[in-house]
Short mmCIF file of C-alpha atoms in Angstrom, two decimals:
data_model
loop_
_atom_site.label_atom_id
_atom_site.label_comp_id
_atom_site.label_asym_id
_atom_site.label_seq_id
_atom_site.Cartn_x
_atom_site.Cartn_y
_atom_site.Cartn_z
CA MET A 1 -38.88 59.67 41.75
CA SER A 2 -37.39 60.11 45.23
CA THR A 3 -38.30 63.12 47.34
CA PRO A 4 -36.08 66.06 46.35
CA LYS A 5 -33.94 67.46 49.16
CA VAL A 6 -33.51 71.19 49.75
CA ALA A 7 -31.04 73.05 51.95
CA PHE A 8 -30.85 76.71 52.94
CA TYR A 9 -28.05 79.11 53.81
CA THR A 10 -28.85 82.54 55.20
CA LEU A 11 -26.58 85.57 55.19
CA GLY A 12 -27.26 88.79 57.04
CA CYS A 13 -29.93 89.91 59.44
CA LYS A 14 -32.70 88.42 61.59
CA LEU A 15 -35.19 89.51 58.92
CA ASN A 16 -33.48 87.25 56.39
CA PHE A 17 -33.66 84.33 58.83
CA SER A 18 -37.40 84.83 59.31
CA GLU A 19 -37.94 84.89 55.54
CA THR A 20 -35.74 81.84 54.92
CA SER A 21 -37.78 79.89 57.45
CA THR A 22 -41.05 80.83 55.73
CA ILE A 23 -39.68 79.96 52.28
CA ALA A 24 -38.47 76.61 53.66
CA ARG A 25 -41.98 75.81 54.89
CA ASN A 26 -43.26 76.57 51.37
CA PHE A 27 -40.81 74.03 49.95
CA GLU A 28 -41.96 71.42 52.46
CA GLU A 29 -45.59 72.04 51.47
CA GLU A 30 -44.54 71.35 47.87
CA GLY A 31 -43.12 67.95 48.84
CA TYR A 32 -39.44 68.75 49.36
CA GLN A 33 -37.47 67.34 52.27
CA ARG A 34 -35.46 69.96 54.16
CA VAL A 35 -31.91 68.82 54.98
CA GLU A 36 -28.72 70.34 56.33
CA PHE A 37 -26.47 72.28 53.97
CA GLU A 38 -23.81 69.53 54.07
CA SER A 39 -26.27 66.67 53.42
CA ASP A 40 -26.04 66.33 49.63
CA PRO A 41 -29.13 68.44 48.78
CA ASP A 42 -30.69 68.51 45.32
CA VAL A 43 -31.58 72.20 45.70
CA VAL A 44 -29.65 74.89 47.59
CA VAL A 45 -31.27 78.26 48.35
CA ILE A 46 -28.90 81.02 49.45
CA ASN A 47 -30.58 84.07 51.00
CA THR A 48 -28.15 86.92 50.40
CA CYS A 49 -27.30 90.17 52.12
CA SER A 50 -25.72 93.28 50.71
CA VAL A 51 -25.23 95.53 53.73
CA THR A 52 -21.45 95.18 53.45
CA GLU A 53 -19.03 94.33 50.69
CA ASN A 54 -17.95 91.25 52.62
CA ALA A 55 -21.49 89.83 52.48
CA ASP A 56 -21.36 90.00 48.67
CA LYS A 57 -18.07 88.11 48.58
CA ARG A 58 -19.31 85.42 50.94
CA PHE A 59 -21.96 84.41 48.42
CA LYS A 60 -19.32 83.03 46.05
CA THR A 61 -17.72 81.08 48.88
CA ILE A 62 -21.04 79.49 49.84
CA VAL A 63 -21.76 78.52 46.22
CA LYS A 64 -18.41 76.70 46.12
CA GLN A 65 -19.24 74.91 49.37
CA ALA A 66 -22.60 73.82 47.93
CA GLN A 67 -20.89 72.47 44.81
CA LYS A 68 -18.49 70.44 46.97
CA SER A 69 -21.42 68.82 48.76
CA ASN A 70 -23.21 68.05 45.49
CA PRO A 71 -21.77 69.22 42.11
CA ASP A 72 -25.20 68.71 40.53
CA ALA A 73 -27.16 70.73 43.11
CA PHE A 74 -29.55 73.30 41.64
CA ILE A 75 -28.38 76.58 43.25
CA ILE A 76 -30.73 79.52 43.77
CA GLY A 77 -29.82 83.02 44.93
CA ILE A 78 -32.46 85.22 46.58
CA GLY A 79 -32.45 88.26 48.87
CA CYS A 80 -30.97 91.76 48.82
CA TYR A 81 -27.89 91.06 46.69
CA ALA A 82 -30.10 89.19 44.22
CA GLN A 83 -32.30 92.28 43.86
CA LEU A 84 -29.44 94.79 43.62
CA LYS A 85 -27.11 92.89 41.28
CA PRO A 86 -28.98 89.92 39.76
CA GLU A 87 -26.80 89.60 36.65
CA GLU A 88 -23.60 89.64 38.69
CA LEU A 89 -24.97 86.96 40.97
CA ALA A 90 -26.26 84.90 38.03
CA GLY A 91 -22.76 84.96 36.54
CA VAL A 92 -21.23 83.13 39.50
CA ASN A 93 -20.23 79.66 38.36
CA GLY A 94 -22.78 77.08 39.50
CA VAL A 95 -25.71 79.45 40.09
CA ASP A 96 -28.88 78.36 38.24
CA LEU A 97 -31.62 80.77 39.30
CA VAL A 98 -31.73 84.30 40.74
CA LEU A 99 -34.93 85.79 42.16
CA GLY A 100 -35.56 89.39 43.20
CA ALA A 101 -37.49 91.00 46.02
CA THR A 102 -41.02 90.06 44.95
CA GLU A 103 -40.19 86.70 43.33
CA LYS A 104 -38.38 85.03 46.25
CA PHE A 105 -41.59 84.04 48.05
CA LYS A 106 -42.74 82.14 44.94
CA VAL A 107 -39.46 80.32 44.41
CA THR A 108 -40.97 76.87 43.84
CA ASP A 109 -43.02 78.31 40.95
CA TYR A 110 -39.80 79.04 39.09
CA ILE A 111 -38.36 75.51 39.39
CA THR A 112 -39.52 73.54 36.34
CA ASP A 113 -36.87 70.85 36.72
CA LEU A 114 -33.51 70.52 38.47
CA THR A 115 -31.34 70.49 35.34
CA LYS A 116 -28.28 72.70 35.76
CA ASN A 117 -28.22 75.89 33.68
CA ASP A 118 -25.17 77.14 31.76
CA PHE A 119 -25.89 80.62 33.09
CA GLY A 120 -28.14 81.69 35.96
CA GLU A 121 -31.72 82.47 34.97
CA VAL A 122 -32.86 85.85 36.37
CA HIS A 123 -36.34 86.89 37.48
CA SER A 124 -36.11 90.29 39.14
CA CYS A 125 -38.65 93.11 39.43
CA GLU A 126 -38.16 96.86 39.45
CA ILE A 127 -37.92 97.74 43.12
CA ASP A 128 -40.94 100.06 42.99
CA GLU A 129 -43.00 96.93 42.29
CA ALA A 130 -42.07 95.62 45.76
CA ASP A 131 -45.09 97.29 47.31
CA PHE A 132 -46.90 94.33 48.87
CA TYR A 133 -46.22 92.61 52.16
CA VAL A 134 -45.39 88.96 52.82
CA GLY A 135 -45.41 87.93 56.47
CA SER A 136 -42.85 85.48 57.82
CA TYR A 137 -41.33 84.05 60.96
CA SER A 138 -38.60 81.59 61.86
CA ILE A 139 -39.15 78.61 64.14
CA GLY A 140 -35.93 76.66 63.62
CA ASP A 141 -34.75 77.30 67.17
CA ARG A 142 -36.73 75.76 70.04
CA THR A 143 -35.99 78.76 72.25
CA ARG A 144 -36.75 81.85 70.16
CA ALA A 145 -38.42 82.89 66.92
CA PHE A 146 -37.83 85.89 64.67
CA LEU A 147 -41.18 87.46 63.80
CA LYS A 148 -41.23 89.83 60.82
CA VAL A 149 -43.67 92.72 61.29
CA GLN A 150 -42.45 95.25 58.71
CA ASP A 151 -40.42 95.43 55.49
CA GLY A 152 -38.76 98.11 53.35
CA CYS A 153 -37.69 101.64 54.28
CA ASP A 154 -38.61 105.18 53.24
CA TYR A 155 -35.50 106.72 54.78
CA LYS A 156 -32.75 107.98 52.49
CA CYS A 157 -29.56 107.41 54.50
CA THR A 158 -26.68 108.20 52.17
CA TYR A 159 -24.75 104.96 52.80
CA CYS A 160 -27.61 102.45 52.60
CA THR A 161 -28.82 100.19 49.79
CA ILE A 162 -31.74 98.65 51.67
CA PRO A 163 -34.46 100.87 50.10
CA LEU A 164 -33.08 99.79 46.70
CA ALA A 165 -33.10 96.14 47.74
CA ARG A 166 -36.38 95.93 49.67
CA GLY A 167 -38.54 98.81 48.49
CA ILE A 168 -40.91 101.12 50.36
CA SER A 169 -41.89 100.81 54.00
CA ARG A 170 -44.87 98.50 54.49
CA SER A 171 -46.29 96.51 57.39
CA ASP A 172 -48.09 93.32 58.21
CA LYS A 173 -51.71 93.63 59.32
CA LEU A 174 -51.95 93.60 63.09
CA LYS A 175 -54.31 90.62 63.13
CA ASN A 176 -51.83 88.63 61.01
CA VAL A 177 -48.93 89.50 63.33
CA LEU A 178 -50.98 88.23 66.26
CA LYS A 179 -51.93 85.07 64.35
CA ASN A 180 -48.24 84.36 63.64
CA ALA A 181 -47.35 85.04 67.26
CA ARG A 182 -49.97 82.51 68.39
CA GLU A 183 -48.63 79.94 65.90
CA ILE A 184 -45.16 80.46 67.35
CA SER A 185 -46.53 80.05 70.86
CA GLU A 186 -48.18 76.75 69.89
CA GLN A 187 -44.73 75.42 68.92
CA GLY A 188 -43.63 75.79 72.55
CA ILE A 189 -41.25 78.64 71.74
CA LYS A 190 -40.91 81.03 74.66
CA GLU A 191 -39.26 84.09 73.10
CA ILE A 192 -40.14 86.22 70.08
CA VAL A 193 -37.74 88.73 68.53
CA LEU A 194 -39.54 91.40 66.50
CA THR A 195 -37.79 92.09 63.23
CA GLY A 196 -38.09 94.22 60.11
CA VAL A 197 -36.10 96.86 58.25
CA ASN A 198 -37.51 99.81 60.20
CA ILE A 199 -39.89 98.36 62.78
CA GLY A 200 -40.59 101.66 64.51
CA ASP A 201 -42.33 102.65 61.25
CA TYR A 202 -44.85 99.85 61.85
CA GLY A 203 -48.36 100.63 60.60
CA LYS A 204 -47.34 102.34 57.38
CA GLY A 205 -48.60 100.41 54.39
CA GLU A 206 -50.66 98.08 56.56
CA PHE A 207 -53.68 98.73 54.37
CA GLY A 208 -51.83 99.51 51.15
CA ASN A 209 -51.31 103.19 51.90
CA LYS A 210 -49.12 105.49 53.95
CA LYS A 211 -51.73 106.08 56.63
CA HIS A 212 -50.95 104.53 60.00
CA GLU A 213 -54.03 102.57 61.06
CA HIS A 214 -51.90 101.15 63.86
CA THR A 215 -48.69 102.38 65.45
CA PHE A 216 -45.69 100.52 66.84
CA LEU A 217 -47.09 101.15 70.32
CA ASP A 218 -50.38 99.49 69.28
CA LEU A 219 -48.38 96.49 68.09
CA VAL A 220 -46.41 96.25 71.33
CA LYS A 221 -49.56 96.47 73.47
CA ALA A 222 -51.35 93.80 71.41
CA LEU A 223 -48.41 91.36 71.49
CA ASP A 224 -48.16 91.79 75.25
CA GLN A 225 -51.54 90.03 75.50
CA VAL A 226 -50.65 86.92 73.44
CA GLU A 227 -50.93 83.83 75.63
CA GLY A 228 -47.99 81.46 75.83
CA ILE A 229 -45.20 83.84 74.84
CA ASP A 230 -43.02 84.58 77.84
CA ARG A 231 -40.65 87.09 76.27
CA VAL A 232 -40.67 89.59 73.41
CA ARG A 233 -37.53 91.49 72.31
CA ILE A 234 -37.47 94.57 70.12
CA SER A 235 -34.57 93.77 67.80
CA SER A 236 -33.59 97.21 66.46
CA ILE A 237 -35.46 100.51 66.42
CA GLU A 238 -34.50 103.98 65.19
CA PRO A 239 -34.01 106.47 68.05
CA ASN A 240 -36.42 108.98 66.49
CA LEU A 241 -39.14 106.28 66.37
CA LEU A 242 -38.58 104.97 69.90
CA LYS A 243 -41.20 107.08 71.65
CA ASP A 244 -41.54 107.81 75.36
CA GLU A 245 -44.83 105.89 75.46
CA THR A 246 -43.16 102.75 74.12
CA ILE A 247 -40.32 102.93 76.63
CA ASP A 248 -42.79 103.50 79.47
CA PHE A 249 -44.96 100.58 78.37
CA VAL A 250 -42.03 98.15 78.05
CA ALA A 251 -40.89 99.12 81.55
CA HIS A 252 -44.14 97.73 83.00
CA SER A 253 -45.22 95.13 80.43
CA LYS A 254 -45.86 91.44 81.02
CA CYS A 255 -43.49 90.02 78.42
CA PHE A 256 -41.40 92.76 76.74
CA VAL A 257 -37.87 92.54 78.09
CA PRO A 258 -35.55 95.43 79.09
CA HIS A 259 -33.30 95.12 76.05
CA PHE A 260 -33.09 97.72 73.28
CA HIS A 261 -30.90 97.85 70.19
CA ILE A 262 -30.79 101.42 68.89
CA PRO A 263 -28.76 102.39 65.79
CA LEU A 264 -26.56 105.45 66.31
CA GLN A 265 -24.08 105.24 63.37
CA SER A 266 -22.06 108.26 64.55
CA GLY A 267 -21.58 110.34 67.68
CA SER A 268 -20.82 113.39 65.55
CA ASN A 269 -23.67 115.67 64.47
CA THR A 270 -21.59 116.69 61.47
CA LEU A 271 -21.51 113.10 60.22
CA LEU A 272 -25.11 112.35 61.20
CA LYS A 273 -26.17 115.17 58.88
CA LYS A 274 -23.96 113.84 56.06
CA MET A 275 -25.50 110.42 56.58
CA ARG A 276 -29.01 111.99 56.45
CA ARG A 277 -29.98 110.41 59.72
CA ARG A 278 -33.23 111.74 61.21
CA TYR A 279 -31.89 112.77 64.61
CA LEU A 280 -28.88 114.35 66.30
CA ARG A 281 -26.79 112.99 69.17
CA GLU A 282 -28.81 114.98 71.71
CA LEU A 283 -31.91 112.90 70.96
CA TYR A 284 -29.87 109.69 71.33
CA ILE A 285 -28.70 110.79 74.78
CA ASP A 286 -32.32 111.51 75.71
CA ARG A 287 -33.46 108.01 74.60
CA VAL A 288 -30.72 106.27 76.60
CA GLU A 289 -31.46 108.35 79.70
CA ARG A 290 -35.20 107.69 79.42
CA ILE A 291 -34.61 103.93 79.23
CA LYS A 292 -32.16 103.88 82.12
CA ASN A 293 -34.42 106.03 84.32
CA GLN A 294 -37.30 103.61 83.77
CA MET A 295 -35.22 100.39 83.66
CA PRO A 296 -31.82 100.82 85.37
CA ASP A 297 -30.76 97.25 84.47
CA ALA A 298 -31.75 97.55 80.81
CA CYS A 299 -29.30 96.37 78.17
CA ILE A 300 -28.74 98.85 75.32
CA GLY A 301 -26.94 97.84 72.14
CA VAL A 302 -25.68 100.34 69.55
CA ASP A 303 -24.91 100.19 65.82
CA VAL A 304 -22.05 102.43 64.73
CA ILE A 305 -20.31 103.00 61.37
CA VAL A 306 -16.63 103.93 61.23
CA GLY A 307 -14.73 105.37 58.31
CA PHE A 308 -17.61 107.31 56.73
CA PRO A 309 -16.35 109.87 54.16
CA GLY A 310 -15.14 113.00 55.92
CA GLU A 311 -14.59 111.26 59.27
CA THR A 312 -11.44 113.04 60.44
CA ASP A 313 -9.43 111.95 63.45
CA ASP A 314 -11.24 114.60 65.51
CA LEU A 315 -14.70 113.46 64.38
CA PHE A 316 -13.85 109.82 65.11
CA LEU A 317 -12.60 110.82 68.55
CA GLU A 318 -15.90 112.67 69.05
CA THR A 319 -17.78 109.41 68.39
CA PHE A 320 -15.42 107.37 70.57
CA THR A 321 -15.74 109.78 73.49
CA PHE A 322 -19.52 110.00 73.07
CA LEU A 323 -19.89 106.22 73.23
CA ASN A 324 -17.40 105.84 76.07
CA GLU A 325 -19.39 108.25 78.23
CA LEU A 326 -22.82 106.87 77.29
CA ASP A 327 -24.52 104.32 79.56
CA ILE A 328 -24.73 101.55 76.94
CA SER A 329 -23.95 97.83 77.02
CA TYR A 330 -22.33 96.78 73.72
CA LEU A 331 -21.63 97.91 70.15
CA HIS A 332 -22.15 96.43 66.69
CA VAL A 333 -19.34 98.02 64.67
CA PHE A 334 -19.60 98.32 60.88
CA THR A 335 -16.65 99.40 58.77
CA PHE A 336 -17.91 101.73 56.04
CA SER A 337 -17.77 100.27 52.54
CA GLU A 338 -18.80 102.08 49.38
CA ARG A 339 -22.03 100.69 47.97
CA ASP A 340 -23.03 101.28 44.35
CA ASN A 341 -25.84 103.79 43.69
CA THR A 342 -25.55 105.47 47.09
CA PRO A 343 -24.60 109.15 47.59
CA ALA A 344 -21.90 108.22 50.10
CA ALA A 345 -20.01 106.28 47.43
CA GLU A 346 -19.50 109.54 45.52
CA MET A 347 -18.49 111.68 48.49
CA GLU A 348 -15.08 113.27 48.80
CA ASP A 349 -12.60 112.81 51.65
CA ALA A 350 -12.68 109.01 51.66
CA VAL A 351 -11.04 107.49 54.73
CA PRO A 352 -8.14 105.13 53.85
CA LEU A 353 -9.01 101.45 54.40
CA LYS A 354 -6.11 101.04 56.82
CA VAL A 355 -7.52 103.85 58.98
CA ARG A 356 -11.05 102.41 58.81
CA LYS A 357 -9.79 99.06 60.10
CA LYS A 358 -7.80 100.68 62.90
CA ARG A 359 -10.83 102.65 64.06
CA SER A 360 -13.04 99.54 63.89
CA LYS A 361 -10.59 97.71 66.11
CA MET A 362 -10.66 100.56 68.63
CA LEU A 363 -14.46 100.54 68.80
CA ARG A 364 -14.60 96.76 69.10
CA GLY A 365 -12.25 97.07 72.04
CA LEU A 366 -14.57 99.67 73.55
CA SER A 367 -17.51 97.31 73.00
CA ALA A 368 -15.75 94.54 74.94
CA LYS A 369 -15.07 97.00 77.76
CA LYS A 370 -18.71 98.17 77.79
CA ARG A 371 -20.08 94.62 77.80
CA ARG A 372 -17.76 93.64 80.65
CA ALA A 373 -18.80 96.68 82.69
CA PHE A 374 -22.49 95.91 82.09
CA TYR A 375 -22.05 92.28 83.14
CA GLU A 376 -20.15 93.36 86.25
CA SER A 377 -23.00 95.72 87.17
CA GLN A 378 -25.36 92.72 87.16
CA LEU A 379 -23.30 90.39 89.38
CA ASN A 380 -24.77 89.29 92.72
CA SER A 381 -28.28 89.98 91.46
CA THR A 382 -31.10 87.59 90.59
CA HIS A 383 -32.42 87.26 87.04
CA GLU A 384 -34.57 84.93 84.97
CA VAL A 385 -32.67 82.87 82.38
CA LEU A 386 -34.10 81.11 79.33
CA PHE A 387 -31.75 78.25 78.45
CA GLU A 388 -30.89 77.35 74.85
CA GLY A 389 -30.50 74.01 73.13
CA LYS A 390 -26.83 73.32 72.39
CA ASN A 391 -24.15 71.52 74.37
CA LYS A 392 -21.10 73.77 74.11
CA SER A 393 -18.06 72.06 75.61
CA GLY A 394 -20.06 70.61 78.48
CA TYR A 395 -22.07 73.77 79.20
CA ILE A 396 -25.57 74.98 78.46
CA HIS A 397 -25.93 78.68 77.72
CA GLY A 398 -28.83 81.05 78.12
CA PHE A 399 -29.73 84.72 78.35
CA THR A 400 -31.26 86.74 81.13
CA GLU A 401 -34.21 88.97 80.31
CA ASN A 402 -31.74 91.87 80.01
CA TYR A 403 -29.42 89.94 77.68
CA VAL A 404 -26.62 88.81 79.96
CA LYS A 405 -25.17 85.58 78.58
CA VAL A 406 -24.83 82.89 81.26
CA LYS A 407 -23.78 79.25 81.47
CA SER A 408 -24.27 76.20 83.63
CA PHE A 409 -23.14 72.59 83.35
CA TRP A 410 -24.88 70.81 80.46
CA ASN A 411 -28.23 69.29 81.28
CA PRO A 412 -30.60 68.56 78.36
CA GLU A 413 -33.62 68.93 80.67
CA LEU A 414 -32.84 72.64 81.01
CA VAL A 415 -33.31 73.30 77.30
CA ASN A 416 -36.10 75.85 76.64
CA THR A 417 -36.86 76.26 80.35
CA LYS A 418 -36.74 79.39 82.49
CA HIS A 419 -35.13 79.60 85.92
CA GLN A 420 -34.32 82.19 88.55
CA VAL A 421 -30.55 82.38 88.93
CA LEU A 422 -27.94 84.37 90.84
CA LEU A 423 -25.23 85.87 88.64
CA ASN A 424 -21.95 84.90 90.29
CA GLU A 425 -18.82 85.72 88.33
CA ILE A 426 -17.59 86.34 84.80
CA ASP A 427 -15.67 83.33 83.51
CA GLU A 428 -12.53 83.63 81.39
CA ASP A 429 -14.61 83.29 78.20
CA GLY A 430 -16.65 86.36 79.16
CA VAL A 431 -19.81 84.36 80.01
CA VAL A 432 -21.35 84.67 83.47
CA LYS A 433 -21.42 81.66 85.81
CA ILE A 434 -24.56 81.20 87.88
CA ASP A 435 -26.19 79.53 90.86
CA PHE A 436 -29.82 78.43 90.72
CA VAL A 437 -31.99 80.20 93.26
CA THR A 438 -34.04 77.01 93.42
CA GLU A 439 -32.38 73.85 92.12
CA PRO A 440 -34.19 72.53 89.00
CA VAL A 441 -36.25 69.39 89.56
CA LEU A 442 -34.82 66.69 87.27
CA THR A 443 -36.89 63.79 86.01
CA SER A 444 -33.97 61.43 85.37
#
């Protein structure tokens, strides 16, 4: 029998990408050959997301694409949507197997043969059984890796299904995080992005209980000592868990970069309380000011939700004005969508979809303005760029340590190398053009 081929498709967050990569390595250890999604695979694994309604709908589209590539492909659904609505996912035409939160890391155990099923077979646990930790990291990109350090969430935000999909907050053991970081380093990858559901909660569940043997600050300090990793980014951290000590350490660390992504969700205290967030806008202002005082060139990204129930025109304007006046660099804008089994789905004063979309468009426009202003503030200054691996219309792209996207003429020898550059001007595509401070030495 020829070697079976397996392909993967990942929806959603960096955490999903890290887990897909680990699951793919498990398949390879079992004798499968990993191929591209379009390369006639025998098995297709789709790692799903359920943060937004659109992510649910995309699953069906991807299944159809997989069937076009190979009508006989054995199609498996895993991830958050698979845990929340396994029967619904199993009912999609062409789906053969659906695995929940605890089963997904043992996917090869559930494949007895590759015969298509008339209806998707479901193996899904009760979410309170998802109380153990499985470490993972992605190494598909030569430049950066996503390193999972934490999973699950104990928060009860009224709009969010993640605790229902991923279970309680739990962490990887510190020694295992460091082992994974060293393995990443040995692959020649220069940047690690820390990922999880609520990474500031790191330490909880590390030894099977709620006691914090280690804190997020302990994790940051330990990773700063790993040889061979040039950069570490903190992907997303709750403002109430981003402590002064962490900000101060990052400001003077060897490899942590001045880039923070801090969820806000609303600039209105009224809505923050309805969302059951664990802070008010005043704390958010304090976090931004602390970062900018320590690291004036730091990049700060913000998550924001528009159209939450009860968001009047005045409350939306409160958020818009708050963000406009805040010294931040870009926004990730999410249009509120009702999710089953969440308190927000039952709330009164729903915002019409047309209004939600209009407000999203306004905030995306504000994000473009903020990013442009941040890039302009960095022009005529010198930064270190790590170049990435793709030829995009004759250019190679990269990011500075503080997350300014830059480009230079394509040269394959620049891939996965760092260089001091002068930021010159913003091109018409919004990417910054550069000059090398010292011209790279080419071997060809």
